């Protein structure tokens, strides 16, 4: 299935004669829902594909309607509002709608960025958690892009700990995440005490200790050893 990832000429989504996300018995045509001919299409929540991964929308269904040769796109899930500029052909009306949706979502992402910055927060939540290969991976300020099955963003490690405590399965830190816990040492392994996630640390002299992830205030890059004076 081709998804609408950009508003470019080669990015038209698949079209459906019936509302594609309704249960079989509740599916409707555009004639039943809007009173005129047309088709439905889905805009993915991740559209456009240049949105930051902490800005996520639900997949949304739209209808492109043919009203006496004038093609109009309307929201088919909520208030049935017109989206984008109507056109004389179906493809142009869809592209106009995709351009409008992309601009609106990018503007929202910019406002979120600005508001977080004004409040003294990082531009994006610093912690991401995804699920792959039967394991949770916690990404702390890493540069990983295109993370598969990204589930949640967190502001603090204690928030990540709460999530992991309620989610079954093993967990690990992303290899590109920092490992140094100020005042405690370097994280050498991850695990669990019951269902609560923990980290195993090596102290300054190599002594091992275990600390609940909930009690880790921060993980930072390891500082290089200072040269002898």
C-alpha positions as CSV (number, residue, x, y, z in Angstrom):
1,X,0.0,0.0,0.0
2,X,1.4,3.4,-1.0
3,X,1.2,5.9,1.9
4,X,1.2,9.7,1.5
5,X,4.6,10.5,2.8
6,X,5.1,13.8,1.0
7,X,2.8,16.0,-1.0
8,X,4.8,15.5,-4.2
9,X,3.4,14.3,-7.5
10,X,4.3,10.6,-6.9
11,X,2.8,10.4,-3.5
12,X,-0.9,9.8,-4.0
13,X,-2.4,7.4,-1.4
14,X,-4.5,4.4,-2.3
15,X,-8.2,5.1,-2.8
16,X,-11.1,3.1,-1.3
17,X,-14.8,3.0,-2.4
18,X,-15.9,2.4,1.3
19,X,-14.6,3.9,4.5
20,X,-11.5,1.8,5.1
21,X,-11.3,1.7,8.9
22,X,-15.0,1.0,9.8
23,X,-16.1,-2.4,10.7
24,X,-17.6,-4.3,7.8
25,X,-21.2,-3.8,8.8
26,X,-20.7,-0.1,9.4
27,X,-18.7,0.7,6.3
28,X,-20.2,3.6,4.2
29,X,-19.7,5.0,0.7
30,X,-19.2,8.7,0.2
31,X,-22.7,8.8,-1.2
32,X,-24.1,7.5,2.2
33,X,-21.8,9.7,4.3
34,X,-21.7,13.0,2.2
35,X,-24.5,12.6,-0.4
36,X,-22.2,12.6,-3.4
37,X,-19.8,10.4,-5.3
38,X,-16.2,10.0,-4.3
39,X,-13.6,7.8,-2.6
40,X,-11.7,7.6,0.7
41,X,-8.0,7.7,1.4
42,X,-5.9,7.4,4.6
43,X,-3.2,9.9,5.7
44,X,-0.8,8.2,8.1
45,X,-0.1,9.7,11.5
46,X,3.6,9.9,10.6
47,X,2.9,12.1,7.5
48,X,4.9,14.1,6.5
49,X,8.0,12.0,7.0
50,X,10.1,14.9,8.1
51,X,8.2,15.4,11.4
52,X,10.2,14.7,14.6
53,X,9.3,11.3,16.0
54,X,7.8,12.8,19.1
55,X,5.1,14.5,17.0
56,X,2.6,11.7,16.2
57,X,-0.9,11.8,14.9
58,X,-3.5,9.1,14.4
59,X,-4.1,7.7,10.9
60,X,-6.9,9.8,9.5
61,X,-9.4,9.0,6.8
62,X,-10.4,11.7,4.2
63,X,-12.9,11.6,1.4
64,X,-12.3,13.2,-2.0
65,X,-15.7,14.1,-3.4
66,X,-17.0,14.8,-6.9
67,X,-19.7,17.4,-6.8
68,X,-20.6,18.1,-10.4
69,X,-17.0,18.1,-11.6
70,X,-15.6,20.0,-8.6
71,X,-13.4,17.8,-6.4
72,X,-13.2,18.6,-2.7
73,X,-11.5,16.8,0.1
74,X,-13.2,16.5,3.5
75,X,-12.3,15.0,6.8
76,X,-14.2,11.7,7.0
77,X,-13.6,10.9,10.7
78,X,-14.5,14.1,12.6
79,X,-16.2,17.3,11.6
80,X,-16.2,16.7,7.8
81,X,-14.4,20.0,7.2
82,X,-13.0,20.9,3.8
83,X,-9.2,20.3,3.7
84,X,-7.1,22.1,1.1
85,X,-8.2,23.9,-2.0
86,X,-10.9,22.2,-4.2
87,X,-9.8,21.4,-7.8
88,X,-11.2,20.4,-11.2
89,X,-9.6,16.9,-11.0
90,X,-9.3,14.4,-8.2
91,X,-5.5,14.1,-8.1
92,X,-5.0,17.8,-7.7
93,X,-7.6,18.0,-5.0
94,X,-5.8,15.3,-3.0
95,X,-2.4,16.9,-3.5
96,X,-3.8,20.2,-2.3
97,X,-5.2,18.5,0.8
98,X,-1.9,16.7,1.5
99,X,0.0,20.1,1.1
100,X,-2.5,21.7,3.6
101,X,-2.2,18.8,6.1
102,X,1.6,18.7,5.9
103,X,1.9,22.5,6.4
104,X,-0.5,22.4,9.4
105,X,1.4,19.5,11.1
106,X,4.8,21.1,10.5
107,X,3.6,24.3,12.0
108,X,2.4,22.4,15.0
109,X,5.8,20.7,15.4
110,X,7.5,24.2,15.3
111,X,5.1,25.5,18.0
112,X,5.9,22.5,20.2
113,X,9.6,23.0,19.7
114,X,9.3,26.7,20.6
115,X,7.1,26.1,23.6
116,X,9.5,23.4,25.0
117,X,12.4,25.8,24.5
118,X,10.6,28.7,26.2
119,X,9.9,26.4,29.2
120,X,13.6,25.5,29.5
121,X,13.1,21.9,28.2
122,X,15.1,20.2,25.5
123,X,13.7,20.6,22.0
124,X,12.5,17.0,22.1
125,X,11.9,14.6,25.0
126,X,15.3,13.1,25.7
127,X,14.3,9.5,26.2
128,X,12.6,7.2,23.7
129,X,11.6,3.6,24.2
130,X,11.0,1.0,21.4
131,X,10.2,-2.7,21.2
132,X,12.0,-5.0,18.9
133,X,13.2,-8.7,19.0
134,X,11.2,-9.3,22.2
135,X,13.0,-6.6,24.1
136,X,12.6,-3.0,25.1
137,X,15.3,-0.5,24.2
138,X,15.8,2.8,26.1
139,X,17.4,5.5,24.0
140,X,18.8,8.3,26.1
141,X,19.8,11.3,24.0
142,X,21.0,9.1,21.2
143,X,21.0,10.1,17.5
144,X,19.3,6.9,16.3
145,X,16.9,7.7,13.5
146,X,14.0,5.7,12.1
147,X,13.5,3.6,15.3
148,X,11.3,0.6,14.7
149,X,8.1,0.3,16.8
150,X,8.7,3.4,18.8
151,X,6.3,3.3,21.7
152,X,6.8,6.2,24.1
153,X,8.8,9.4,24.8
154,X,9.8,10.4,28.3
155,X,11.2,13.5,30.0
156,X,12.9,11.6,32.8
157,X,14.4,8.2,33.5
158,X,11.9,7.7,36.3
159,X,9.1,7.9,33.7
160,X,10.9,5.3,31.6
161,X,11.2,3.1,34.7
162,X,7.4,3.3,35.3
163,X,6.8,2.3,31.7
164,X,9.2,-0.6,31.8
165,X,7.8,-1.8,35.2
166,X,4.3,-2.2,33.5
167,X,5.6,-3.7,30.3
168,X,6.7,-7.4,30.3
169,X,10.0,-8.4,28.8
170,X,13.7,-7.7,29.0
171,X,15.2,-4.2,28.4
172,X,18.5,-2.7,27.5
173,X,20.1,0.7,26.9
174,X,20.7,1.7,23.3
175,X,24.4,1.2,22.4
176,X,24.6,4.8,21.5
177,X,23.2,6.1,24.8
178,X,25.6,7.4,27.5
179,X,26.5,5.1,30.4
180,X,27.8,7.3,33.2
181,X,25.7,7.9,36.3
182,X,27.2,10.9,38.2
183,X,28.4,9.9,41.6
184,X,27.8,6.2,41.0
185,X,29.9,4.9,38.1
186,X,29.4,3.3,34.7
187,X,26.4,1.2,33.7
188,X,27.7,-2.3,32.7
189,X,24.4,-4.2,32.5
190,X,20.7,-3.8,32.8
191,X,18.2,-6.1,34.4
192,X,15.2,-6.3,36.7
193,X,14.4,-6.8,40.4
194,X,11.0,-8.5,40.1
195,X,9.4,-6.3,37.5
196,X,11.3,-3.1,38.4
197,X,14.1,-2.2,35.9
198,X,17.6,-1.9,37.4
199,X,21.1,-1.0,36.2
200,X,24.3,-2.7,37.3
201,X,27.2,-0.2,37.8
202,X,30.9,-0.3,38.2
203,X,32.1,2.3,40.7
204,X,35.4,4.4,40.5
205,X,37.4,1.4,41.8
206,X,35.5,-1.1,39.8
207,X,33.2,-2.1,42.7
208,X,29.8,-3.4,41.5
209,X,26.5,-2.1,42.7
210,X,22.8,-2.2,41.6
211,X,20.5,0.8,41.3
212,X,16.8,1.0,40.4
213,X,16.4,2.8,37.2
214,X,13.7,4.9,38.9
215,X,16.4,6.3,41.2
216,X,18.8,7.2,38.4
217,X,18.5,11.0,38.1
218,X,20.6,11.3,34.9
219,X,22.8,9.4,32.6
220,X,25.6,11.4,30.9
221,X,28.5,10.7,28.6
222,X,31.6,9.4,30.3
223,X,34.2,12.1,30.8
224,X,37.7,11.4,29.6
225,X,40.3,10.8,32.3
226,X,42.1,14.1,33.3
227,X,45.8,14.0,32.5
228,X,48.2,13.9,35.5
229,X,49.4,17.2,36.7
